[in-house]
Each structure stands twice: as C-alpha cells, then as structure tokens.
JSON list of C-alpha atoms in Angstrom, two decimals:
[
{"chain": "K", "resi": 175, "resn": "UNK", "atom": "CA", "xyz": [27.39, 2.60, -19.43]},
{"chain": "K", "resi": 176, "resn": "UNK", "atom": "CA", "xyz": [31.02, 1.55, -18.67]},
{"chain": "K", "resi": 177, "resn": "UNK", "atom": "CA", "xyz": [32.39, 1.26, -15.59]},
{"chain": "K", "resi": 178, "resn": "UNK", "atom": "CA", "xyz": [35.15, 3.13, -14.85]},
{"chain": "K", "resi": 179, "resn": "UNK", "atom": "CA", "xyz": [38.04, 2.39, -11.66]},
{"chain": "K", "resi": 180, "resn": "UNK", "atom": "CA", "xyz": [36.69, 4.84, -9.52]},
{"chain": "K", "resi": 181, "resn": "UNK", "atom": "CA", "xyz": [32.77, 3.66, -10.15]},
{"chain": "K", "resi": 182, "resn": "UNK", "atom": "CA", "xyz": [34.03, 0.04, -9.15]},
{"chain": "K", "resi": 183, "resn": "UNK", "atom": "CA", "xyz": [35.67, 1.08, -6.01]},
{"chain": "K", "resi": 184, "resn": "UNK", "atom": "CA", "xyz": [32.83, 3.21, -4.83]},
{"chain": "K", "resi": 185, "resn": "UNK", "atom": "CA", "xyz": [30.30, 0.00, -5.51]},
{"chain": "K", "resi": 186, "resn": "UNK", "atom": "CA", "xyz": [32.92, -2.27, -3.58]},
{"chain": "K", "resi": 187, "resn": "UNK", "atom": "CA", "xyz": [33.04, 0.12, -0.88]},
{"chain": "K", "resi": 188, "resn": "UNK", "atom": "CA", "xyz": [29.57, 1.15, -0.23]},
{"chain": "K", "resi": 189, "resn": "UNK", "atom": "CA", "xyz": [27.70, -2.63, -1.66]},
{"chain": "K", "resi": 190, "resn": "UNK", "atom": "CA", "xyz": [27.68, -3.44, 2.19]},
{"chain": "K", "resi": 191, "resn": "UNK", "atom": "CA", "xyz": [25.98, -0.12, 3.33]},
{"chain": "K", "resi": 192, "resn": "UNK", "atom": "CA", "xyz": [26.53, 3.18, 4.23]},
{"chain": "K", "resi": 193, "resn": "UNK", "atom": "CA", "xyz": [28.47, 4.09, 7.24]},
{"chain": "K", "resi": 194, "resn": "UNK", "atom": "CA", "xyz": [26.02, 4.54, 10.28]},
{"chain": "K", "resi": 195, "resn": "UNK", "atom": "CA", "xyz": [27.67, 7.74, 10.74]},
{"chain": "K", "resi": 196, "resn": "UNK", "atom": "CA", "xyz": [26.85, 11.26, 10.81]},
{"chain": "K", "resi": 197, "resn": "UNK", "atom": "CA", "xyz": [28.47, 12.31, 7.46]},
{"chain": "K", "resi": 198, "resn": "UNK", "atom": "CA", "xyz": [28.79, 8.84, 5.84]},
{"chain": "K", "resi": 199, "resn": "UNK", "atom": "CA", "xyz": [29.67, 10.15, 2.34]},
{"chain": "K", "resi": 200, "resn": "UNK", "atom": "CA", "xyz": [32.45, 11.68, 3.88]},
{"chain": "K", "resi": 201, "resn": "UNK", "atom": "CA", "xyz": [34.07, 8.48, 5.52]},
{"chain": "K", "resi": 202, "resn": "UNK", "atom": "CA", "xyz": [33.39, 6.54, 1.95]},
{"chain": "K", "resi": 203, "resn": "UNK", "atom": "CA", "xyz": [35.35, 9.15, 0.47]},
{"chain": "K", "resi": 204, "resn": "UNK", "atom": "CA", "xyz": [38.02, 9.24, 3.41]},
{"chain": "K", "resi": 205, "resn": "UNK", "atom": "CA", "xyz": [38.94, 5.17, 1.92]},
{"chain": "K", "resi": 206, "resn": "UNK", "atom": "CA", "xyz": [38.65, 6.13, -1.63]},
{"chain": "K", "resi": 207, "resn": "UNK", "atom": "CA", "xyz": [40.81, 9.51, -1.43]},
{"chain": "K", "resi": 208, "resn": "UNK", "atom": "CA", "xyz": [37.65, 11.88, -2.45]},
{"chain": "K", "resi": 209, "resn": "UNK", "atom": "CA", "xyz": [35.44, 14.20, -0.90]},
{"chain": "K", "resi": 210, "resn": "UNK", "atom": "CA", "xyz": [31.97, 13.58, 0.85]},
{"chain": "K", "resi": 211, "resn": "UNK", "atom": "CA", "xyz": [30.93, 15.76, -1.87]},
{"chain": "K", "resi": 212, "resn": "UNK", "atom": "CA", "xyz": [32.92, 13.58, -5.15]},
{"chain": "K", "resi": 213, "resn": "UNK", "atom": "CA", "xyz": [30.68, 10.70, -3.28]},
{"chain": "K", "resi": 214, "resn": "UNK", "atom": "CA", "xyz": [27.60, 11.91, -3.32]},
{"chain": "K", "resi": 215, "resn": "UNK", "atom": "CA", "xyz": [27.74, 13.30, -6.93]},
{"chain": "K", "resi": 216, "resn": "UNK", "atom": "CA", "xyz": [28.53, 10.15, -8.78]},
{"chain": "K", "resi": 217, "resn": "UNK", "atom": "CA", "xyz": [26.08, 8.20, -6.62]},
{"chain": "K", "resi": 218, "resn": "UNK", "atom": "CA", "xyz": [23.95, 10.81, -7.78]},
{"chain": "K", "resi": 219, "resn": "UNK", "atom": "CA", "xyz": [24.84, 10.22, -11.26]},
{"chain": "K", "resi": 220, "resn": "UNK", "atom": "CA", "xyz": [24.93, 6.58, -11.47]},
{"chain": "K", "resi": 221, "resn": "UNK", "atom": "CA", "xyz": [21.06, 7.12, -10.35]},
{"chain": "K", "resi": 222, "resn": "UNK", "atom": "CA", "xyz": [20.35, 9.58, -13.21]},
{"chain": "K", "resi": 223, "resn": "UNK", "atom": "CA", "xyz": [22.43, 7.39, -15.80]},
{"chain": "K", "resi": 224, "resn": "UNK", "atom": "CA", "xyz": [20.04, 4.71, -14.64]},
{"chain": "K", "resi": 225, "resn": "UNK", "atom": "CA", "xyz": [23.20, 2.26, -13.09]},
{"chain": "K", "resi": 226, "resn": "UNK", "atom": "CA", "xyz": [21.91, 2.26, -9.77]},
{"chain": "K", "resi": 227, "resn": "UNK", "atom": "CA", "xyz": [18.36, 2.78, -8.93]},
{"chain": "K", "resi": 228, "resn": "UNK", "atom": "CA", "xyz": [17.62, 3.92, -5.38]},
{"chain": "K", "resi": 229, "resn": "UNK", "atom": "CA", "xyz": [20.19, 4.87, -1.95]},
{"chain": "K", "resi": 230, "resn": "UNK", "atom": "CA", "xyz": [18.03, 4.18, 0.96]},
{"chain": "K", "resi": 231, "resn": "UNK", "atom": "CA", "xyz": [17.63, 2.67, 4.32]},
{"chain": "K", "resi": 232, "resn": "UNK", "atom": "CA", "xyz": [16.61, -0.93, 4.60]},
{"chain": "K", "resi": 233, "resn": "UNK", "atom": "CA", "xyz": [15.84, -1.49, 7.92]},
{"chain": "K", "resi": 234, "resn": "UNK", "atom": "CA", "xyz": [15.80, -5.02, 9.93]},
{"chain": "K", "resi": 235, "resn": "UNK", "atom": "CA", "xyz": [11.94, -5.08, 10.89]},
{"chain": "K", "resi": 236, "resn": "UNK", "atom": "CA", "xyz": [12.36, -7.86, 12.75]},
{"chain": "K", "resi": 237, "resn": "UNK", "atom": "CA", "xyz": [15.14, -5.81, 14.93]},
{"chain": "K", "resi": 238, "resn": "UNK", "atom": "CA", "xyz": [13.12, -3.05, 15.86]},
{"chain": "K", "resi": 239, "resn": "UNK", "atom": "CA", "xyz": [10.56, -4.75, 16.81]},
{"chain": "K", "resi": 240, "resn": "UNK", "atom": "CA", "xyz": [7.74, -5.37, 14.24]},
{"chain": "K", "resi": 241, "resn": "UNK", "atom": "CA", "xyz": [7.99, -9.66, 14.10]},
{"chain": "K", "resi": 242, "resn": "UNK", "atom": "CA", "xyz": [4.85, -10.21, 11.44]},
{"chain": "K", "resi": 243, "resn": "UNK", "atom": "CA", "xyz": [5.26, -8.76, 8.24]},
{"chain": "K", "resi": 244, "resn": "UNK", "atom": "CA", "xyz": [2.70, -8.86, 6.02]},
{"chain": "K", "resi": 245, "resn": "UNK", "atom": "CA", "xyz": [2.27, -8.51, 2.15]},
{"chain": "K", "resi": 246, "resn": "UNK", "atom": "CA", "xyz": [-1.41, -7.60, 1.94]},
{"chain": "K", "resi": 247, "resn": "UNK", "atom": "CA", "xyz": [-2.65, -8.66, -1.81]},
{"chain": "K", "resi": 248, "resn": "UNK", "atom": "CA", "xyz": [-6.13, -6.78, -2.89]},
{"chain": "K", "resi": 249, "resn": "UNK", "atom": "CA", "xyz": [-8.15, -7.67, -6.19]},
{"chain": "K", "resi": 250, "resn": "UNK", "atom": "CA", "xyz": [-8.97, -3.76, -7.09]},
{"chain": "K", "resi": 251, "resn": "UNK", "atom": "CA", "xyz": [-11.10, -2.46, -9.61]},
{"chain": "K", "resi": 252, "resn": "UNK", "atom": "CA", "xyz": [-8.84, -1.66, -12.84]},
{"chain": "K", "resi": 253, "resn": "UNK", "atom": "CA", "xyz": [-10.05, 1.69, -13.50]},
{"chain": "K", "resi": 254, "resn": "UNK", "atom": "CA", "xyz": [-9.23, 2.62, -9.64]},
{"chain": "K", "resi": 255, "resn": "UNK", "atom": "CA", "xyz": [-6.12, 0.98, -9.04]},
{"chain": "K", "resi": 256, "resn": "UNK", "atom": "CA", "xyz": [-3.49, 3.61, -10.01]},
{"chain": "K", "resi": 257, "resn": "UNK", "atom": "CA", "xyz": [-5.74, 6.57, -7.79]},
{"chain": "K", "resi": 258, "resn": "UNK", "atom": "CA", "xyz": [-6.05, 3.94, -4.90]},
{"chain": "K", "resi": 259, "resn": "UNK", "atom": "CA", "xyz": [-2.47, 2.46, -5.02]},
{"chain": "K", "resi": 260, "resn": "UNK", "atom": "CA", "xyz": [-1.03, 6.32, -4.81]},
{"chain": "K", "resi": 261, "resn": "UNK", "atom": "CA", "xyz": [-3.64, 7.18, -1.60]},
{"chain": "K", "resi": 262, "resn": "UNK", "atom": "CA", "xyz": [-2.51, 3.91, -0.03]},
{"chain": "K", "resi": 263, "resn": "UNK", "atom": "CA", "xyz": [0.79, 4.03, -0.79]},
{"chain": "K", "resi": 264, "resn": "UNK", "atom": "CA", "xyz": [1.01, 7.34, 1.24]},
{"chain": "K", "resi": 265, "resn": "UNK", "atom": "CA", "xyz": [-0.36, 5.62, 4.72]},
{"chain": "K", "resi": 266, "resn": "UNK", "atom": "CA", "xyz": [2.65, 5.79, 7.59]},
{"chain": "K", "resi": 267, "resn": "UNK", "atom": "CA", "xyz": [1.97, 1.74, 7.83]},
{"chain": "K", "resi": 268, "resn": "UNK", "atom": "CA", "xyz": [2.56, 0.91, 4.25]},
{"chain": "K", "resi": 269, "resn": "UNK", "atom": "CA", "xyz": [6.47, 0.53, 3.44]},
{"chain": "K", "resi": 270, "resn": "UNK", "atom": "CA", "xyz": [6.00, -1.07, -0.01]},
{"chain": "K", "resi": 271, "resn": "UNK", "atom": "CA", "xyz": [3.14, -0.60, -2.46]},
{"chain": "K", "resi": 272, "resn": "UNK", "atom": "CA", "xyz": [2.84, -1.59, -6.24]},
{"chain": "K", "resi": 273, "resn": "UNK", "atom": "CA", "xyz": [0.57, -2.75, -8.94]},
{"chain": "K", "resi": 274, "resn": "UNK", "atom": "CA", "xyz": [1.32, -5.92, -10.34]},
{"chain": "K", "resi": 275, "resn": "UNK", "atom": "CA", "xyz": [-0.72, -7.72, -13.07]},
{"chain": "K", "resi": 276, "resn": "UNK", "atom": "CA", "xyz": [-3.03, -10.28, -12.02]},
{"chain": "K", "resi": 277, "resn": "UNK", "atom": "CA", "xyz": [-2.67, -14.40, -13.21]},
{"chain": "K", "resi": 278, "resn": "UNK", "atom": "CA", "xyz": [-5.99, -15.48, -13.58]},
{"chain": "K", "resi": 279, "resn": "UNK", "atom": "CA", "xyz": [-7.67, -17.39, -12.70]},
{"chain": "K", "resi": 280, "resn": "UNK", "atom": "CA", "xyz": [-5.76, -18.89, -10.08]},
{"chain": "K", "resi": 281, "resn": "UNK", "atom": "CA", "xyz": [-4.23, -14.84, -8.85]},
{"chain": "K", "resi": 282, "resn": "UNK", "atom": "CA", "xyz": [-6.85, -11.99, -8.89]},
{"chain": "K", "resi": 283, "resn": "UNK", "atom": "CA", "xyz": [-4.73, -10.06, -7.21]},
{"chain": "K", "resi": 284, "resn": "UNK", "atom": "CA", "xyz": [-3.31, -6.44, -8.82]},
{"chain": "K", "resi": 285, "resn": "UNK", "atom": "CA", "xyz": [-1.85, -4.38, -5.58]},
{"chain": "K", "resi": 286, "resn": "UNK", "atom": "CA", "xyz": [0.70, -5.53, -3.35]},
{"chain": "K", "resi": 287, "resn": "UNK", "atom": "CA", "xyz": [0.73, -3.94, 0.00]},
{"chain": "K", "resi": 288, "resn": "UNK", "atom": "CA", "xyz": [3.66, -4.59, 2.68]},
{"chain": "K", "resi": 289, "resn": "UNK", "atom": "CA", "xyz": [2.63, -3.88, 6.21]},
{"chain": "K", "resi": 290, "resn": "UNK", "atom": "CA", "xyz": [4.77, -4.01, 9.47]},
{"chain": "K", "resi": 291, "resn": "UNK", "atom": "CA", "xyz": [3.73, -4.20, 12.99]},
{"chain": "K", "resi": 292, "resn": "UNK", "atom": "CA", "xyz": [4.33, -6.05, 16.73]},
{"chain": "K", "resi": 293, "resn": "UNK", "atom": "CA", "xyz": [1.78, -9.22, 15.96]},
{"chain": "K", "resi": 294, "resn": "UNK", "atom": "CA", "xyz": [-0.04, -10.61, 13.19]},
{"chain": "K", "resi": 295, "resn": "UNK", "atom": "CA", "xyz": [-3.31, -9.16, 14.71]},
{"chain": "K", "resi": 296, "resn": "UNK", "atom": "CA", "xyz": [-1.79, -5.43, 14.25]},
{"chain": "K", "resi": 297, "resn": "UNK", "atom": "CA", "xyz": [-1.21, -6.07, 10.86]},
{"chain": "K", "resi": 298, "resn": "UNK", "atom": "CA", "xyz": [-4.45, -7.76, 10.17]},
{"chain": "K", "resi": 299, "resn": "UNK", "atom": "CA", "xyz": [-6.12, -4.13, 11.97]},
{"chain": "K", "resi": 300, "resn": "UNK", "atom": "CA", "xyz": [-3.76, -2.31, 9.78]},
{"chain": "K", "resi": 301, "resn": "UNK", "atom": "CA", "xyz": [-5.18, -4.26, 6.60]},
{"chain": "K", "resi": 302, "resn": "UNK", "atom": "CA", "xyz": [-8.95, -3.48, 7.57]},
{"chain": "K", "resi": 303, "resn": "UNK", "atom": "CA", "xyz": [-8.36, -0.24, 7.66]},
{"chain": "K", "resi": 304, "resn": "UNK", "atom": "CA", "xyz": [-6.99, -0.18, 4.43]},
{"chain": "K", "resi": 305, "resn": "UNK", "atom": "CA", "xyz": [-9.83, -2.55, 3.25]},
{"chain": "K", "resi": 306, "resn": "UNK", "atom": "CA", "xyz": [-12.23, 0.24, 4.22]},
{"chain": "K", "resi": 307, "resn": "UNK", "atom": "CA", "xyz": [-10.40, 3.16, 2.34]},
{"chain": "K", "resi": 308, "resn": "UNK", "atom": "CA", "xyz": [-10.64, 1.30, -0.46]},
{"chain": "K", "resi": 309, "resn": "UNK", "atom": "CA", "xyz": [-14.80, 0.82, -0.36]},
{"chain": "K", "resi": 310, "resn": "UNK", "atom": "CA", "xyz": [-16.12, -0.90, -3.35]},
{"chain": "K", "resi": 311, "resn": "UNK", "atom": "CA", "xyz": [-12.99, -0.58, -5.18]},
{"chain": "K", "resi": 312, "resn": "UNK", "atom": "CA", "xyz": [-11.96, -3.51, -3.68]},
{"chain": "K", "resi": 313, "resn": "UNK", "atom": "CA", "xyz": [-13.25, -7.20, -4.60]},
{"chain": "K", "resi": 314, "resn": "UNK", "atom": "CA", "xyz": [-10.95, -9.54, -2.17]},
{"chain": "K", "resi": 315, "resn": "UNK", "atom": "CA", "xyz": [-7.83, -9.48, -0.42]},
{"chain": "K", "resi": 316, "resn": "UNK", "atom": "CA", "xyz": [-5.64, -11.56, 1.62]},
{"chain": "K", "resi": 317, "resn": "UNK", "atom": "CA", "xyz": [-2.44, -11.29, 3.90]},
{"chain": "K", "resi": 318, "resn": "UNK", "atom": "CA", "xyz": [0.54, -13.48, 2.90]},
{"chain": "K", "resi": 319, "resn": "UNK", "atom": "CA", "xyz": [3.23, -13.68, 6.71]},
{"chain": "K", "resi": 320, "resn": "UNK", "atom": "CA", "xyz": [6.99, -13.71, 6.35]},
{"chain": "K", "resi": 321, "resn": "UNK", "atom": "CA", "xyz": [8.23, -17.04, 7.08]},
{"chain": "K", "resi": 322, "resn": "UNK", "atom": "CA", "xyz": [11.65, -16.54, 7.32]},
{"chain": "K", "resi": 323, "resn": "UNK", "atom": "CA", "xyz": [14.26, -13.83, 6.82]},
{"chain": "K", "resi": 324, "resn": "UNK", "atom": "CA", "xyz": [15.55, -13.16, 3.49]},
{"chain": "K", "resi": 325, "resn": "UNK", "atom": "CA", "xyz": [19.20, -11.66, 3.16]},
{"chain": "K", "resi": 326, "resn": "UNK", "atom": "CA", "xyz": [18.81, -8.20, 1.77]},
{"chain": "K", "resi": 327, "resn": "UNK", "atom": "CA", "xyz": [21.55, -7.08, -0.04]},
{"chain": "K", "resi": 328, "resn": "UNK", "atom": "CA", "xyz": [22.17, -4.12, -2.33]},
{"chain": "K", "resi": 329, "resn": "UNK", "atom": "CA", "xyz": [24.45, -3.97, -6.04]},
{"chain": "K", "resi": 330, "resn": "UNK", "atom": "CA", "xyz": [27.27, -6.02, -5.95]},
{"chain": "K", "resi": 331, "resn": "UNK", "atom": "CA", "xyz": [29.78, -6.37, -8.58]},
{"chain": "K", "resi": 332, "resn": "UNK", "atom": "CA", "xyz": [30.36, -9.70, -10.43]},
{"chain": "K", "resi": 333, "resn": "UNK", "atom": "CA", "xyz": [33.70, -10.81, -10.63]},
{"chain": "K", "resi": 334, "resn": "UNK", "atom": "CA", "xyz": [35.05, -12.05, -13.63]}
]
C-alpha cells in the first residue's frame, strides 16, 4: 500500500484536522486543486484499503466542560463480556468501550469503559449505573481519573 503524491498531500493537509467548516472536504480540496467529492473518496478508500482507520471528531472534554474523565475498568464474567460490552457500549455516557485481556493476578480487569462528566462524583453515578446493568456479570470494578492532558493527534507522515 504505496503512497502516492496526492495521498501524501491529502495526509499533510488534513493530519491537523478537518476544517471546522460547513463543507470541509470541499476547502481541503480547494488547497489541493480537487473536489470536495475527490476528498472524500480517497479518504474513503484509504479506510477500506485499511491505511487509515477511522475520520472522526475528537473533542476537548475538558473544553466543553466535562473536567473528570474517567476510565471505568470492570472484572466481567468471560462468557458475558462480548453481550455486556456491546449493551454498554451503546449508553449516551460511554465514549470509549473495549475488551482487553486481563494480567493476572495483579489486573482482573477485561472491559475498559471511558466516562465523561462535570465532577468526579457524576462520573462515579454514571459508573453505578453501569455497575447495576451489569448484575452478577460483574465481579469488581474501579475508576482510574485523568491526570493530565494528553496531546491527541491523528496520522502524521514520517519524514525521511
């Protein structure tokens, strides 16, 4: 999977973000000479040639408002995990959910839940209500807080 001149232009010009615009395919294109439309194809095709794996907003949590951000960790049963994981991962709250094999003894821990909200008191509601859907499915959890703010960045080409 080669990268061609075009591919390495649209990377440059879109590794910092989209345009917060109203048609931003269309003002990538405008710097690169294309259409909207040439944009939003190859993206489209780098994603089913596997080069790039996802185009989506990343928003600054701490910006609009929610300050405690939460990774919620939960020791589920292994035959449930997958059928609990996909009901949980569906909750408005829940911006990140995965499975994630457990490192025992010292980990028990085989879902990873991210959770968002105002305080670290919302989030800790937000996990009990999640510890309840889950019912006996569930052996332990625990919430691990953001510290700090991690630089989120998105493909970027390596010069060589």
């Amino acid at each position: 999977m080669a990268l061609d001149d075009f591919d390495r232009a649209l990377i440059a010009a879109t590794q910092s973000g989209l345009p917060l615009l109203a048609r931003p395919f269309d003002a990538v294109g405008a710097t690169l000479g294309v259409s909207g439309e040439a944009v939003r194809a190859r993206l489209s095709s780098m994603q089913e040639e596997g080069l790039i794996r996802r185009i989506g907003a990343v928003p600054n949590h701490y910006r609009l408002g929610y300050v405690a951000n939460g990774m919620s960790v939960w020791d589920i049963d292994d035959d449930r995990v997958s059928e609990l994981g996909r009901a949980v991962a569906k909750l408005p709250e829940v911006s990140h959910c995965y499975r994630r094999p457990r490192h025992l003894p010292l980990w028990p821990y085989n879902l990873f839940v991210m959770l968002h909200g105002p305080s670290r008191e919302h989030v800790a509601a937000q996990a009990e209500r999640i510890r309840a859907m889950l019912g006996d499915a569930c052996r332990s959890h625990d919430i691990l807080y953001s510290t700090e703010i991690l630089k989120k960045t998105g493909l970027r080409l390596k010069e060589i």
